[in-house]
Amino acid sequence: MKLALASGDLTLQKCDLLLVPVFESDLAGGAKKAPAPLAALDAALGGLVFRVAAEEQFRGKADSSLTLQSHERLPAARVLLLGLGARQSFAPEALRMAAGKGAKAARRVGAATVALALPDVREIAGCVEAAAEGLLLGAYRFDRYKTGEKDKPARETRQANLLLPAKTPKSRELADALAWAERVCEATNWARDLVNEPANQLGPTDLALAARQMAVDGKLKFEALDQDKIEALRMGLFMGVAQGSAEGPQLVHVWYEPAGGGGKKQAKAKTKPVVLVGKAITFDSGGLSLKPTDGMVEMKTDMAGAAAVLGAMKVVAQLQPPFPVHAFLGACENMPSGRAYRPGDVLVSRLGKTVEITNTDAEGRLVLGDVLAWANELEPAILVDVATLTGACVVALGNYITGVFGTDDAAVWEVLEAAKGCGEEMWRLPISDLQRESLKSEIADLKNTGDRWGGAINAAMFLREFVGQTPWVHLDIAGTSTSPKERGYYAKGATGHGVRTLAALVRARMAPKA
């Protein structure tokens, strides 16, 4: 879909679908008190807008919509009103969700051309970014394995114009907002593809190859270490998980260095890097602590943290920040076999810490422990890991809010601000030593699982053992990595959650300090 900034009267837009976001207050007083563009649209349609809105009880509430046929009274074939909710509580995420809903409607009706009227609010650049993201993310569909014609839309949306409010000129700021949205959406949809791929098409080696191709395309540095090299790094936790699979593990490192920068060894002597780590379990059967069938079906998505990190690196390659950015993934499968690690085993980490295995389905934290320890040797300015780590976090926060953990308040706040700015909802949860007792082992330094209660906290506390005093933030995306249903700009399935936050985090660090 090609996007462009445009201007002009709503009643003169020639397109297959005209999207008109409206606030509750826009409809409350009838046509006489409506904003001028909406009143003009109503007049051109012979009073249909307000009459049908009243008949259908459409009041402009968030996540509501109303479709009108123009019957050739307008150059636009159809009009879709999209509710934004109350004007006084408006945030760009409401427009992002509405635009996503509009993109899905465009697909259903086969609209090749779309125009979206931006609301007349103060932060118009934020609206440009949100609307563009909503359209591009909302148009996403993973259908490469669909073979029937009935599964394909009549026409794809080729062109979408974002209509600026009256007297709002085009500017470099607005063009930059549009370009940023296109950049992060391309990366997010690419990450969604990775997560949606079935595990027989995307194993550890395939994920490493995808990372390599992304690095080549973006002119990033890349290395992938095989089993022998992982063992040489003394990553006993990582190898313990990986040993049950017929396919060997891959330790992937992708990085960006400013001009004149070097690799992992040279980075210490230069500006401290931003370091990202993604959980990359390409299929999680639970190991010998086997998951039930219903819980296993979607476990191809257990590498969503890795996809988010790689998606962010696609954006970093274009941003070219004045500081290094590194990404690390420990890719493997967690499978049951005669070689699989067992409950009761004791594994030795890269740091030398010993871990008693009490549940082989708590494998992500084991791999992350070793990878975090290795990444931490770069002495990062900030270290962020993204992982589909615990069902407990889904129980606590549901499918649309990410759990955020960390002991460095400034680092946590920085990530939360980045997330807030791009509409990825996150909530800080505590890491408390009151829970430390639950990880205590009688025969090793710690256990890989604690009590049932506070499971997400216990997992975060386990990871904390491997990062020392580094400013570290852990994002538990077990709930947000996939959406259980179509909603706004989300399709059912992979969301690409985390890409936009990580990209925004890097971009914010590029801004001049006040």
PDB file of N, CA and C in Angstrom, residues 10-98:
ATOM      1  N   LEU A  10     -13.697  16.798   1.791  1.00  0.00           N
ATOM      2  CA  LEU A  10     -14.105  15.390   1.888  1.00  0.00           C
ATOM      3  C   LEU A  10     -15.068  15.013   0.773  1.00  0.00           C
ATOM      4  N   THR A  11     -15.916  15.938   0.388  1.00  0.00           N
ATOM      5  CA  THR A  11     -16.951  15.625  -0.593  1.00  0.00           C
ATOM      6  C   THR A  11     -16.411  15.523  -2.015  1.00  0.00           C
ATOM      7  N   LEU A  12     -15.118  15.827  -2.197  1.00  0.00           N
ATOM      8  CA  LEU A  12     -14.535  15.798  -3.537  1.00  0.00           C
ATOM      9  C   LEU A  12     -13.509  14.688  -3.718  1.00  0.00           C
ATOM     10  N   GLN A  13     -13.382  13.804  -2.718  1.00  0.00           N
ATOM     11  CA  GLN A  13     -12.366  12.754  -2.774  1.00  0.00           C
ATOM     12  C   GLN A  13     -12.841  11.588  -3.633  1.00  0.00           C
ATOM     13  N   LYS A  14     -12.094  11.353  -4.723  1.00  0.00           N
ATOM     14  CA  LYS A  14     -12.445  10.241  -5.604  1.00  0.00           C
ATOM     15  C   LYS A  14     -11.687   9.001  -5.141  1.00  0.00           C
ATOM     16  N   CYS A  15     -12.400   8.045  -4.562  1.00  0.00           N
ATOM     17  CA  CYS A  15     -11.770   6.837  -4.032  1.00  0.00           C
ATOM     18  C   CYS A  15     -12.841   5.755  -3.862  1.00  0.00           C
ATOM     19  N   ASP A  16     -12.381   4.547  -3.629  1.00  0.00           N
ATOM     20  CA  ASP A  16     -13.328   3.451  -3.397  1.00  0.00           C
ATOM     21  C   ASP A  16     -13.913   3.472  -1.994  1.00  0.00           C
ATOM     22  N   LEU A  17     -13.133   4.006  -1.040  1.00  0.00           N
ATOM     23  CA  LEU A  17     -13.590   4.039   0.352  1.00  0.00           C
ATOM     24  C   LEU A  17     -13.058   5.282   1.036  1.00  0.00           C
ATOM     25  N   LEU A  18     -13.952   6.079   1.578  1.00  0.00           N
ATOM     26  CA  LEU A  18     -13.596   7.283   2.330  1.00  0.00           C
ATOM     27  C   LEU A  18     -13.745   6.978   3.817  1.00  0.00           C
ATOM     28  N   LEU A  19     -12.643   7.060   4.556  1.00  0.00           N
ATOM     29  CA  LEU A  19     -12.643   6.786   5.993  1.00  0.00           C
ATOM     30  C   LEU A  19     -12.706   8.104   6.747  1.00  0.00           C
ATOM     31  N   VAL A  20     -13.704   8.221   7.635  1.00  0.00           N
ATOM     32  CA  VAL A  20     -13.906   9.468   8.371  1.00  0.00           C
ATOM     33  C   VAL A  20     -13.964   9.175   9.867  1.00  0.00           C
ATOM     34  N   PRO A  21     -12.851   9.343  10.584  1.00  0.00           N
ATOM     35  CA  PRO A  21     -12.880   9.176  12.036  1.00  0.00           C
ATOM     36  C   PRO A  21     -13.674  10.313  12.685  1.00  0.00           C
ATOM     37  N   VAL A  22     -14.515   9.979  13.667  1.00  0.00           N
ATOM     38  CA  VAL A  22     -15.346  10.993  14.323  1.00  0.00           C
ATOM     39  C   VAL A  22     -15.307  10.805  15.842  1.00  0.00           C
ATOM     40  N   PHE A  23     -15.383  11.920  16.537  1.00  0.00           N
ATOM     41  CA  PHE A  23     -15.505  11.909  18.000  1.00  0.00           C
ATOM     42  C   PHE A  23     -16.980  11.837  18.384  1.00  0.00           C
ATOM     43  N   GLU A  24     -17.235  11.423  19.597  1.00  0.00           N
ATOM     44  CA  GLU A  24     -18.612  11.374  20.085  1.00  0.00           C
ATOM     45  C   GLU A  24     -19.275  12.752  20.000  1.00  0.00           C
ATOM     46  N   SER A  25     -18.508  13.785  20.334  1.00  0.00           N
ATOM     47  CA  SER A  25     -19.067  15.141  20.326  1.00  0.00           C
ATOM     48  C   SER A  25     -19.393  15.633  18.920  1.00  0.00           C
ATOM     49  N   ASP A  26     -18.755  15.046  17.901  1.00  0.00           N
ATOM     50  CA  ASP A  26     -19.045  15.453  16.517  1.00  0.00           C
ATOM     51  C   ASP A  26     -20.468  15.107  16.120  1.00  0.00           C
ATOM     52  N   LEU A  27     -21.010  14.068  16.741  1.00  0.00           N
ATOM     53  CA  LEU A  27     -22.348  13.599  16.386  1.00  0.00           C
ATOM     54  C   LEU A  27     -23.416  14.042  17.371  1.00  0.00           C
ATOM     55  N   ALA A  28     -22.991  14.457  18.560  1.00  0.00           N
ATOM     56  CA  ALA A  28     -23.947  14.685  19.652  1.00  0.00           C
ATOM     57  C   ALA A  28     -24.942  15.800  19.366  1.00  0.00           C
ATOM     58  N   GLY A  29     -24.521  16.842  18.656  1.00  0.00           N
ATOM     59  CA  GLY A  29     -25.404  17.996  18.460  1.00  0.00           C
ATOM     60  C   GLY A  29     -26.109  18.027  17.123  1.00  0.00           C
ATOM     61  N   GLY A  30     -26.013  16.982  16.336  1.00  0.00           N
ATOM     62  CA  GLY A  30     -26.651  16.969  15.023  1.00  0.00           C
ATOM     63  C   GLY A  30     -25.837  17.722  13.992  1.00  0.00           C
ATOM     64  N   ALA A  31     -26.375  17.811  12.781  1.00  0.00           N
ATOM     65  CA  ALA A  31     -25.659  18.406  11.652  1.00  0.00           C
ATOM     66  C   ALA A  31     -25.337  19.879  11.874  1.00  0.00           C
ATOM     67  N   LYS A  32     -26.222  20.604  12.579  1.00  0.00           N
ATOM     68  CA  LYS A  32     -26.015  22.042  12.758  1.00  0.00           C
ATOM     69  C   LYS A  32     -24.809  22.356  13.638  1.00  0.00           C
ATOM     70  N   LYS A  33     -24.473  21.449  14.569  1.00  0.00           N
ATOM     71  CA  LYS A  33     -23.360  21.690  15.474  1.00  0.00           C
ATOM     72  C   LYS A  33     -22.131  20.838  15.127  1.00  0.00           C
ATOM     73  N   ALA A  34     -22.192  20.113  14.058  1.00  0.00           N
ATOM     74  CA  ALA A  34     -21.095  19.235  13.669  1.00  0.00           C
ATOM     75  C   ALA A  34     -19.932  20.032  13.097  1.00  0.00           C
ATOM     76  N   PRO A  35     -18.716  19.505  13.161  1.00  0.00           N
ATOM     77  CA  PRO A  35     -17.579  20.147  12.487  1.00  0.00           C
ATOM     78  C   PRO A  35     -17.891  20.344  11.008  1.00  0.00           C
ATOM     79  N   ALA A  36     -17.358  21.391  10.420  1.00  0.00           N
ATOM     80  CA  ALA A  36     -17.699  21.756   9.045  1.00  0.00           C
ATOM     81  C   ALA A  36     -17.504  20.614   8.046  1.00  0.00           C
ATOM     82  N   PRO A  37     -16.402  19.862   8.086  1.00  0.00           N
ATOM     83  CA  PRO A  37     -16.239  18.786   7.098  1.00  0.00           C
ATOM     84  C   PRO A  37     -17.324  17.719   7.205  1.00  0.00           C
ATOM     85  N   LEU A  38     -17.707  17.374   8.445  1.00  0.00           N
ATOM     86  CA  LEU A  38     -18.729  16.347   8.632  1.00  0.00           C
ATOM     87  C   LEU A  38     -20.094  16.874   8.212  1.00  0.00           C
ATOM     88  N   ALA A  39     -20.363  18.137   8.511  1.00  0.00           N
ATOM     89  CA  ALA A  39     -21.634  18.743   8.095  1.00  0.00           C
ATOM     90  C   ALA A  39     -21.734  18.796   6.574  1.00  0.00           C
ATOM     91  N   ALA A  40     -20.631  19.128   5.901  1.00  0.00           N
ATOM     92  CA  ALA A  40     -20.628  19.182   4.436  1.00  0.00           C
ATOM     93  C   ALA A  40     -20.847  17.788   3.844  1.00  0.00           C
ATOM     94  N   LEU A  41     -20.243  16.778   4.478  1.00  0.00           N
ATOM     95  CA  LEU A  41     -20.428  15.400   4.018  1.00  0.00           C
ATOM     96  C   LEU A  41     -21.890  14.989   4.165  1.00  0.00           C
ATOM     97  N   ASP A  42     -22.494  15.360   5.284  1.00  0.00           N
ATOM     98  CA  ASP A  42     -23.903  15.046   5.529  1.00  0.00           C
ATOM     99  C   ASP A  42     -24.788  15.723   4.486  1.00  0.00           C
ATOM    100  N   ALA A  43     -24.494  16.984   4.174  1.00  0.00           N
ATOM    101  CA  ALA A  43     -25.299  17.716   3.187  1.00  0.00           C
ATOM    102  C   ALA A  43     -25.183  17.074   1.807  1.00  0.00           C
ATOM    103  N   ALA A  44     -23.962  16.694   1.435  1.00  0.00           N
ATOM    104  CA  ALA A  44     -23.752  16.084   0.122  1.00  0.00           C
ATOM    105  C   ALA A  44     -24.494  14.761  -0.009  1.00  0.00           C
ATOM    106  N   LEU A  45     -24.679  14.071   1.104  1.00  0.00           N
ATOM    107  CA  LEU A  45     -25.381  12.790   1.105  1.00  0.00           C
ATOM    108  C   LEU A  45     -26.863  12.937   1.438  1.00  0.00           C
ATOM    109  N   GLY A  46     -27.362  14.159   1.396  1.00  0.00           N
ATOM    110  CA  GLY A  46     -28.778  14.384   1.617  1.00  0.00           C
ATOM    111  C   GLY A  46     -29.227  14.094   3.030  1.00  0.00           C
ATOM    112  N   GLY A  47     -28.358  14.346   4.015  1.00  0.00           N
ATOM    113  CA  GLY A  47     -28.713  14.140   5.411  1.00  0.00           C
ATOM    114  C   GLY A  47     -28.574  12.713   5.895  1.00  0.00           C
ATOM    115  N   LEU A  48     -27.968  11.865   5.084  1.00  0.00           N
ATOM    116  CA  LEU A  48     -27.870  10.447   5.456  1.00  0.00           C
ATOM    117  C   LEU A  48     -26.958  10.198   6.658  1.00  0.00           C
ATOM    118  N   VAL A  49     -25.900  10.991   6.794  1.00  0.00           N
ATOM    119  CA  VAL A  49     -24.920  10.709   7.848  1.00  0.00           C
ATOM    120  C   VAL A  49     -25.593  10.703   9.215  1.00  0.00           C
ATOM    121  N   PHE A  50     -26.254  11.770   9.552  1.00  0.00           N
ATOM    122  CA  PHE A  50     -26.839  11.863  10.889  1.00  0.00           C
ATOM    123  C   PHE A  50     -28.111  11.041  11.019  1.00  0.00           C
ATOM    124  N   ARG A  51     -28.862  10.900   9.924  1.00  0.00           N
ATOM    125  CA  ARG A  51     -30.080  10.110   9.991  1.00  0.00           C
ATOM    126  C   ARG A  51     -29.755   8.628  10.220  1.00  0.00           C
ATOM    127  N   VAL A  52     -28.826   8.085   9.447  1.00  0.00           N
ATOM    128  CA  VAL A  52     -28.476   6.672   9.593  1.00  0.00           C
ATOM    129  C   VAL A  52     -27.745   6.437  10.910  1.00  0.00           C
ATOM    130  N   ALA A  53     -26.898   7.409  11.326  1.00  0.00           N
ATOM    131  CA  ALA A  53     -26.204   7.272  12.610  1.00  0.00           C
ATOM    132  C   ALA A  53     -27.213   7.141  13.744  1.00  0.00           C
ATOM    133  N   ALA A  54     -28.292   7.937  13.680  1.00  0.00           N
ATOM    134  CA  ALA A  54     -29.324   7.849  14.717  1.00  0.00           C
ATOM    135  C   ALA A  54     -30.064   6.512  14.646  1.00  0.00           C
ATOM    136  N   GLU A  55     -30.382   6.077  13.424  1.00  0.00           N
ATOM    137  CA  GLU A  55     -31.101   4.822  13.267  1.00  0.00           C
ATOM    138  C   GLU A  55     -30.284   3.625  13.737  1.00  0.00           C
ATOM    139  N   GLU A  56     -28.971   3.660  13.470  1.00  0.00           N
ATOM    140  CA  GLU A  56     -28.092   2.548  13.832  1.00  0.00           C
ATOM    141  C   GLU A  56     -27.467   2.717  15.222  1.00  0.00           C
ATOM    142  N   GLN A  57     -27.844   3.798  15.897  1.00  0.00           N
ATOM    143  CA  GLN A  57     -27.318   4.103  17.228  1.00  0.00           C
ATOM    144  C   GLN A  57     -25.775   4.169  17.226  1.00  0.00           C
ATOM    145  N   PHE A  58     -25.268   4.738  16.166  1.00  0.00           N
ATOM    146  CA  PHE A  58     -23.829   4.980  16.066  1.00  0.00           C
ATOM    147  C   PHE A  58     -23.529   6.338  16.693  1.00  0.00           C
ATOM    148  N   ARG A  59     -22.738   6.326  17.761  1.00  0.00           N
ATOM    149  CA  ARG A  59     -22.484   7.552  18.511  1.00  0.00           C
ATOM    150  C   ARG A  59     -21.007   7.956  18.508  1.00  0.00           C
ATOM    151  N   GLY A  60     -20.193   7.260  17.727  1.00  0.00           N
ATOM    152  CA  GLY A  60     -18.782   7.615  17.645  1.00  0.00           C
ATOM    153  C   GLY A  60     -17.926   7.028  18.748  1.00  0.00           C
ATOM    154  N   LYS A  61     -18.444   6.029  19.422  1.00  0.00           N
ATOM    155  CA  LYS A  61     -17.644   5.400  20.471  1.00  0.00           C
ATOM    156  C   LYS A  61     -16.454   4.656  19.853  1.00  0.00           C
ATOM    157  N   ALA A  62     -15.385   4.548  20.627  1.00  0.00           N
ATOM    158  CA  ALA A  62     -14.194   3.860  20.152  1.00  0.00           C
ATOM    159  C   ALA A  62     -14.541   2.433  19.731  1.00  0.00           C
ATOM    160  N   ASP A  63     -13.937   1.983  18.644  1.00  0.00           N
ATOM    161  CA  ASP A  63     -14.091   0.635  18.102  1.00  0.00           C
ATOM    162  C   ASP A  63     -15.462   0.404  17.472  1.00  0.00           C
ATOM    163  N   SER A  64     -16.189   1.472  17.173  1.00  0.00           N
ATOM    164  CA  SER A  64     -17.461   1.336  16.468  1.00  0.00           C
ATOM    165  C   SER A  64     -17.311   1.921  15.066  1.00  0.00           C
ATOM    166  N   SER A  65     -18.204   1.530  14.161  1.00  0.00           N
ATOM    167  CA  SER A  65     -18.115   2.034  12.795  1.00  0.00           C
ATOM    168  C   SER A  65     -19.499   2.020  12.153  1.00  0.00           C
ATOM    169  N   LEU A  66     -19.623   2.782  11.080  1.00  0.00           N
ATOM    170  CA  LEU A  66     -20.883   2.871  10.350  1.00  0.00           C
ATOM    171  C   LEU A  66     -20.570   3.043   8.870  1.00  0.00           C
ATOM    172  N   THR A  67     -21.107   2.158   8.034  1.00  0.00           N
ATOM    173  CA  THR A  67     -20.864   2.202   6.594  1.00  0.00           C
ATOM    174  C   THR A  67     -22.048   2.835   5.870  1.00  0.00           C
ATOM    175  N   LEU A  68     -21.733   3.720   4.927  1.00  0.00           N
ATOM    176  CA  LEU A  68     -22.744   4.366   4.098  1.00  0.00           C
ATOM    177  C   LEU A  68     -22.373   4.205   2.631  1.00  0.00           C
ATOM    178  N   GLN A  69     -23.336   3.871   1.799  1.00  0.00           N
ATOM    179  CA  GLN A  69     -23.141   3.878   0.353  1.00  0.00           C
ATOM    180  C   GLN A  69     -23.412   5.291  -0.162  1.00  0.00           C
ATOM    181  N   SER A  70     -22.558   5.792  -1.043  1.00  0.00           N
ATOM    182  CA  SER A  70     -22.746   7.167  -1.517  1.00  0.00           C
ATOM    183  C   SER A  70     -23.788   7.263  -2.629  1.00  0.00           C
ATOM    184  N   HIS A  71     -24.069   6.147  -3.323  1.00  0.00           N
ATOM    185  CA  HIS A  71     -25.033   6.146  -4.428  1.00  0.00           C
ATOM    186  C   HIS A  71     -24.751   7.276  -5.416  1.00  0.00           C
ATOM    187  N   GLU A  72     -23.481   7.476  -5.686  1.00  0.00           N
ATOM    188  CA  GLU A  72     -22.979   8.436  -6.673  1.00  0.00           C
ATOM    189  C   GLU A  72     -23.243   9.893  -6.299  1.00  0.00           C
ATOM    190  N   ARG A  73     -23.590  10.149  -5.060  1.00  0.00           N
ATOM    191  CA  ARG A  73     -23.700  11.544  -4.615  1.00  0.00           C
ATOM    192  C   ARG A  73     -22.334  12.126  -4.288  1.00  0.00           C
ATOM    193  N   LEU A  74     -21.359  11.248  -4.162  1.00  0.00           N
ATOM    194  CA  LEU A  74     -19.974  11.646  -3.901  1.00  0.00           C
ATOM    195  C   LEU A  74     -19.069  10.932  -4.902  1.00  0.00           C
ATOM    196  N   PRO A  75     -17.888  11.481  -5.146  1.00  0.00           N
ATOM    197  CA  PRO A  75     -16.904  10.726  -5.939  1.00  0.00           C
ATOM    198  C   PRO A  75     -16.463   9.443  -5.236  1.00  0.00           C
ATOM    199  N   ALA A  76     -16.548   9.412  -3.902  1.00  0.00           N
ATOM    200  CA  ALA A  76     -16.206   8.209  -3.140  1.00  0.00           C
ATOM    201  C   ALA A  76     -17.354   7.209  -3.221  1.00  0.00           C
ATOM    202  N   ALA A  77     -17.030   5.948  -3.468  1.00  0.00           N
ATOM    203  CA  ALA A  77     -18.075   4.933  -3.612  1.00  0.00           C
ATOM    204  C   ALA A  77     -18.741   4.612  -2.283  1.00  0.00           C
ATOM    205  N   ARG A  78     -17.945   4.561  -1.212  1.00  0.00           N
ATOM    206  CA  ARG A  78     -18.462   4.260   0.124  1.00  0.00           C
ATOM    207  C   ARG A  78     -17.849   5.209   1.128  1.00  0.00           C
ATOM    208  N   VAL A  79     -18.557   5.400   2.240  1.00  0.00           N
ATOM    209  CA  VAL A  79     -18.052   6.185   3.368  1.00  0.00           C
ATOM    210  C   VAL A  79     -18.116   5.298   4.608  1.00  0.00           C
ATOM    211  N   LEU A  80     -17.026   5.278   5.363  1.00  0.00           N
ATOM    212  CA  LEU A  80     -16.992   4.515   6.606  1.00  0.00           C
ATOM    213  C   LEU A  80     -16.657   5.466   7.744  1.00  0.00           C
ATOM    214  N   LEU A  81     -17.623   5.687   8.632  1.00  0.00           N
ATOM    215  CA  LEU A  81     -17.377   6.491   9.835  1.00  0.00           C
ATOM    216  C   LEU A  81     -16.746   5.585  10.888  1.00  0.00           C
ATOM    217  N   LEU A  82     -15.689   6.080  11.522  1.00  0.00           N
ATOM    218  CA  LEU A  82     -14.933   5.304  12.507  1.00  0.00           C
ATOM    219  C   LEU A  82     -14.925   6.043  13.837  1.00  0.00           C
ATOM    220  N   GLY A  83     -15.435   5.406  14.874  1.00  0.00           N
ATOM    221  CA  GLY A  83     -15.514   6.054  16.176  1.00  0.00           C
ATOM    222  C   GLY A  83     -14.163   6.208  16.849  1.00  0.00           C
ATOM    223  N   LEU A  84     -13.928   7.398  17.420  1.00  0.00           N
ATOM    224  CA  LEU A  84     -12.701   7.685  18.167  1.00  0.00           C
ATOM    225  C   LEU A  84     -12.951   7.832  19.665  1.00  0.00           C
ATOM    226  N   GLY A  85     -14.214   7.828  20.082  1.00  0.00           N
ATOM    227  CA  GLY A  85     -14.516   8.029  21.496  1.00  0.00           C
ATOM    228  C   GLY A  85     -14.562   9.498  21.862  1.00  0.00           C
ATOM    229  N   ALA A  86     -14.298   9.799  23.115  1.00  0.00           N
ATOM    230  CA  ALA A  86     -14.395  11.170  23.617  1.00  0.00           C
ATOM    231  C   ALA A  86     -13.195  11.995  23.171  1.00  0.00           C
ATOM    232  N   ARG A  87     -13.455  13.206  22.695  1.00  0.00           N
ATOM    233  CA  ARG A  87     -12.370  14.082  22.235  1.00  0.00           C
ATOM    234  C   ARG A  87     -11.413  14.427  23.369  1.00  0.00           C
ATOM    235  N   GLN A  88     -11.948  14.659  24.567  1.00  0.00           N
ATOM    236  CA  GLN A  88     -11.106  15.107  25.678  1.00  0.00           C
ATOM    237  C   GLN A  88     -10.119  14.051  26.140  1.00  0.00           C
ATOM    238  N   SER A  89     -10.372  12.788  25.826  1.00  0.00           N
ATOM    239  CA  SER A  89      -9.452  11.723  26.230  1.00  0.00           C
ATOM    240  C   SER A  89      -8.727  11.113  25.024  1.00  0.00           C
ATOM    241  N   PHE A  90      -8.724  11.827  23.911  1.00  0.00           N
ATOM    242  CA  PHE A  90      -8.140  11.284  22.683  1.00  0.00           C
ATOM    243  C   PHE A  90      -6.638  11.064  22.815  1.00  0.00           C
ATOM    244  N   ALA A  91      -6.193   9.914  22.332  1.00  0.00           N
ATOM    245  CA  ALA A  91      -4.774   9.591  22.192  1.00  0.00           C
ATOM    246  C   ALA A  91      -4.596   8.974  20.808  1.00  0.00           C
ATOM    247  N   PRO A  92      -3.405   9.128  20.205  1.00  0.00           N
ATOM    248  CA  PRO A  92      -3.202   8.604  18.851  1.00  0.00           C
ATOM    249  C   PRO A  92      -3.539   7.131  18.684  1.00  0.00           C
ATOM    250  N   GLU A  93      -3.444   6.343  19.759  1.00  0.00           N
ATOM    251  CA  GLU A  93      -3.754   4.919  19.639  1.00  0.00           C
ATOM    252  C   GLU A  93      -5.194   4.702  19.196  1.00  0.00           C
ATOM    253  N   ALA A  94      -6.124   5.583  19.594  1.00  0.00           N
ATOM    254  CA  ALA A  94      -7.516   5.446  19.151  1.00  0.00           C
ATOM    255  C   ALA A  94      -7.610   5.590  17.646  1.00  0.00           C
ATOM    256  N   LEU A  95      -6.853   6.520  17.081  1.00  0.00           N
ATOM    257  CA  LEU A  95      -6.838   6.697  15.625  1.00  0.00           C
ATOM    258  C   LEU A  95      -6.128   5.526  14.954  1.00  0.00           C
ATOM    259  N   ARG A  96      -5.070   5.034  15.575  1.00  0.00           N
ATOM    260  CA  ARG A  96      -4.346   3.882  15.021  1.00  0.00           C
ATOM    261  C   ARG A  96      -5.291   2.670  14.912  1.00  0.00           C
ATOM    262  N   MET A  97      -6.062   2.441  15.975  1.00  0.00           N
ATOM    263  CA  MET A  97      -7.006   1.314  15.963  1.00  0.00           C
ATOM    264  C   MET A  97      -8.112   1.533  14.932  1.00  0.00           C
ATOM    265  N   ALA A  98      -8.618   2.765  14.851  1.00  0.00           N
ATOM    266  CA  ALA A  98      -9.685   3.061  13.890  1.00  0.00           C
ATOM    267  C   ALA A  98      -9.190   2.900  12.457  1.00  0.00           C
TER     268      ALA A  98
END
